[in-house]
Amino acid sequence: MSIQGKPVSASFVESSELVQPGDVNVYGSVFGGHLMSLVDKAAGICAYRHSEMNVVTISVDQLIFKSAAPAATILSIRASVNRVFNTSMEIGVRVTGWRPGSKKETLICPAYLTFVALGPDGEPAPIIPVIPDTPDQIRRFEQAGLRREARLALAQKMRVGNP
Ligand SMILES: CC(C)(COP(=O)(O)OP(=O)(O)OC[C@H]1O[C@@H](n2cnc3c(N)ncnc32)[C@H](O)[C@@H]1OP(=O)(O)O)[C@@H](O)C(=O)NCCC(=O)NCCS
């Protein structure tokens, strides 16, 4: 029996942004909230493209500001579906930066976001599975399972005693 699903490549998102003077903080590097918005937008488009349903962000994990990106940095934002669970899916995002004269891109901000797909009634609805293909996609698929266990266990722990 063949497993029905869509390949990771079908919903891969890649976009570029230039860090403009209005995007930086008082230290001259990109404002964190601006980066978070770019990350959420790319991940949301990826989730929407994969599920072909309305999607909402339910959680953001391990969003790390690894390196500062000064004005005039060209940001590349890449987002792909790591794993579909049932009504939710994990999207991995990687933001890198490049400046003229740099030999390679610098990692600026990796993050993992969970989106829930909503059916026509506005309730969580099942999402078509994703089919990982390359070794990297298979590794991300497996690690997404570990992250889900950790985030749901923590959410459950925090709920105990808190109505
Ligand atoms: C998303 C929403 C509809 C889910 O409602 P809910 O009653 O919590 O739904 P459920 O308990 O049925 O859970 C739905 C999915 O979310 C997952 N989920 C629940 N809590 C979670 C958490 N803390 N972290 C990650 N996933 C979580 C569940 O595991 C389930 O996924 P699964 O079916 O793949 O196992 C609701 O929480 C909501 O509307 N949140 C606001 C979303 C929003 O406004 N986002 C910002 C703008 S896009």
Coordinates of C-alpha atoms and ligand atoms in Angstrom, one line a residue:
M1 CA 0.0 0.0 0.0
S2 CA 1.4 3.4 -0.9
I3 CA 1.4 6.2 1.6
Q4 CA -0.4 9.2 0.4
G5 CA 1.3 12.5 1.0
K6 CA 3.2 15.4 -0.5
P7 CA 7.0 15.7 -0.8
V8 CA 8.8 18.4 1.3
S9 CA 9.9 20.1 -1.9
A10 CA 6.2 20.8 -2.9
S11 CA 5.9 23.5 -0.2
F12 CA 9.5 24.7 0.3
V13 CA 9.6 28.5 0.7
E14 CA 12.6 30.6 0.0
S15 CA 12.6 34.4 0.1
S16 CA 15.0 37.3 0.3
E17 CA 14.9 40.5 2.3
L18 CA 17.3 43.5 2.6
V19 CA 17.9 44.8 6.1
Q20 CA 16.9 48.5 5.7
P21 CA 17.8 51.3 8.1
G22 CA 14.2 51.3 9.5
D23 CA 14.6 47.5 10.4
V24 CA 17.5 47.9 12.9
N25 CA 17.6 48.4 16.6
V26 CA 19.6 51.1 18.5
Y27 CA 22.7 48.9 18.1
G28 CA 22.4 49.0 14.3
S29 CA 21.5 45.3 13.8
V30 CA 18.2 43.9 12.7
F31 CA 15.4 44.2 15.3
G32 CA 14.4 40.8 16.7
G33 CA 10.7 41.4 16.2
H34 CA 11.2 42.1 12.5
L35 CA 13.1 38.8 12.1
M36 CA 10.3 37.0 14.0
S37 CA 7.7 38.4 11.7
L38 CA 9.7 37.3 8.6
V39 CA 10.1 33.8 10.2
D40 CA 6.4 33.5 11.0
K41 CA 5.4 34.7 7.5
A42 CA 7.7 32.3 5.6
A43 CA 6.6 29.4 7.9
G44 CA 3.0 30.3 7.5
I45 CA 3.2 30.3 3.7
C46 CA 4.9 26.9 3.8
A47 CA 2.3 25.5 6.1
Y48 CA -0.5 26.9 3.9
R49 CA 1.1 25.6 0.7
H50 CA 1.5 22.1 2.2
S51 CA -2.0 21.8 3.8
E52 CA -4.0 23.8 1.3
M53 CA -6.0 24.9 4.3
N54 CA -6.1 28.0 6.6
V55 CA -3.4 27.7 9.2
V56 CA -2.6 29.4 12.5
T57 CA 0.7 29.4 14.5
I58 CA 0.2 27.6 17.8
S59 CA 3.8 27.6 19.0
V60 CA 7.3 28.8 18.3
D61 CA 10.3 26.8 19.7
Q62 CA 14.0 27.3 19.7
L63 CA 13.9 30.6 17.9
I64 CA 17.5 31.6 18.4
F65 CA 19.2 34.9 17.4
K66 CA 22.6 33.3 16.6
S67 CA 24.3 36.3 14.9
A68 CA 23.5 40.0 14.4
A69 CA 22.6 41.2 11.0
P70 CA 23.5 44.9 10.3
A71 CA 21.7 47.1 7.8
A72 CA 22.5 46.2 4.2
T73 CA 22.6 42.5 5.0
I74 CA 20.7 40.4 2.5
L75 CA 18.6 37.8 4.4
S76 CA 17.6 34.5 2.9
I77 CA 14.6 32.9 4.7
R78 CA 14.0 29.2 4.0
A79 CA 11.1 27.2 5.4
S80 CA 10.1 23.6 5.0
V81 CA 7.7 21.1 6.5
N82 CA 9.6 18.9 8.9
R83 CA 6.7 16.7 9.9
V84 CA 2.9 16.5 9.9
F85 CA 1.4 15.0 13.1
N86 CA -2.4 15.0 12.8
T87 CA -4.0 18.5 12.7
S88 CA -0.6 20.1 13.4
M89 CA 2.7 20.3 11.6
E90 CA 6.2 21.5 12.4
I91 CA 7.8 23.9 10.0
G92 CA 11.6 24.5 10.2
V93 CA 12.9 27.9 9.3
R94 CA 16.5 29.0 8.7
V95 CA 17.5 32.6 8.2
T96 CA 20.9 33.3 6.9
G97 CA 22.6 36.6 6.0
W98 CA 25.1 37.7 3.4
R99 CA 26.9 41.0 2.9
P100 CA 29.0 42.0 -0.1
G101 CA 32.5 40.7 0.3
S102 CA 31.4 37.7 2.5
K103 CA 32.6 34.4 1.2
K104 CA 29.6 32.5 2.7
E105 CA 26.3 33.1 4.4
T106 CA 26.1 33.4 8.2
L107 CA 23.4 31.7 10.2
I108 CA 21.3 34.4 11.7
C109 CA 18.2 32.7 13.1
P110 CA 16.9 29.1 13.1
A111 CA 13.4 28.3 14.5
Y112 CA 10.8 25.6 14.7
L113 CA 7.1 26.6 14.4
T114 CA 4.0 24.5 14.9
F115 CA 0.9 25.3 12.8
V116 CA -2.6 24.0 13.2
A117 CA -4.8 23.6 10.0
L118 CA -8.4 24.7 10.3
G119 CA -11.3 23.2 8.4
P120 CA -14.2 25.2 7.0
D121 CA -15.8 25.1 10.4
G122 CA -12.7 26.8 12.0
E123 CA -11.8 23.6 13.9
P124 CA -8.5 21.8 13.7
A125 CA -8.6 19.4 10.7
P126 CA -6.3 16.6 9.6
I127 CA -3.4 17.5 7.3
I128 CA -2.0 15.4 4.4
P129 CA 1.3 13.7 5.5
V130 CA 4.6 14.9 4.3
I131 CA 7.0 12.5 2.7
P132 CA 10.7 13.1 3.7
D133 CA 13.1 12.1 0.9
T134 CA 16.7 13.2 1.4
P135 CA 18.8 12.3 4.4
D136 CA 18.4 15.8 5.8
Q137 CA 14.7 15.7 5.5
I138 CA 14.6 12.3 7.2
R139 CA 16.7 13.6 10.1
R140 CA 14.5 16.7 10.5
F141 CA 11.4 14.4 10.4
E142 CA 12.8 12.2 13.2
Q143 CA 13.9 15.2 15.3
A144 CA 10.5 16.9 14.9
G145 CA 9.0 13.9 16.7
L146 CA 11.3 14.3 19.7
R147 CA 10.6 18.1 19.8
R148 CA 6.8 17.4 19.7
E149 CA 7.1 15.0 22.7
A150 CA 9.1 17.6 24.6
R151 CA 6.8 20.5 23.9
L152 CA 3.6 18.6 24.6
A153 CA 5.0 17.1 27.8
L154 CA 6.1 20.6 29.0
A155 CA 2.6 22.1 28.0
Q156 CA 1.0 19.2 30.0
K157 CA 3.3 19.8 33.0
M158 CA 2.5 23.5 33.1
R159 CA -1.2 22.8 33.0
V160 CA -1.1 20.6 36.1
G161 CA -2.7 22.7 38.8
N162 CA -3.4 25.6 36.4
P163 CA -7.0 25.5 35.1
Ligands
LIG1 C1 -4.9 26.6 17.2 C2 -6.1 26.3 18.0 C3 -7.4 26.4 17.0 C4 -6.0 24.9 18.6 O1 -7.1 24.7 19.4 P1 -7.1 23.6 20.5 O2 -8.4 23.5 21.2 O3 -5.8 23.8 21.4 O4 -6.9 22.3 19.6 P2 -6.5 20.9 20.0 O5 -6.3 20.6 21.5 O6 -7.4 20.0 19.3 O7 -5.0 20.7 19.4 C5 -4.8 21.0 18.0 C6 -3.4 20.6 17.7 O8 -2.5 21.5 18.3 C7 -1.5 20.7 19.0 N1 -1.1 21.5 20.2 C8 -1.8 21.8 21.3 N2 -1.1 22.4 22.1 C9 0.1 22.6 21.6 C10 1.4 23.2 22.0 N3 1.5 23.8 23.2 N4 2.4 23.2 21.2 C11 2.3 22.6 20.0 N5 1.2 21.9 19.5 C12 0.1 22.0 20.3 C13 -2.2 19.4 19.4 O9 -1.3 18.4 19.6 C14 -3.0 19.2 18.1 O10 -2.2 18.7 17.1 P3 -2.3 17.1 16.5 O11 -3.7 17.0 16.1 O12 -1.4 17.1 15.4 O13 -1.9 16.3 17.7 C15 -6.3 27.4 19.1 O14 -5.3 27.1 20.1 C16 -6.2 28.8 18.6 O15 -7.1 29.3 17.9 N6 -5.1 29.5 18.9 C17 -4.8 30.8 18.4 C18 -4.0 30.8 17.1 C19 -3.5 32.1 16.7 O16 -4.3 33.1 16.8 N7 -2.3 32.2 16.3 C20 -1.6 33.5 16.0 C21 -2.0 34.1 14.7 S1 -1.8 33.0 13.3

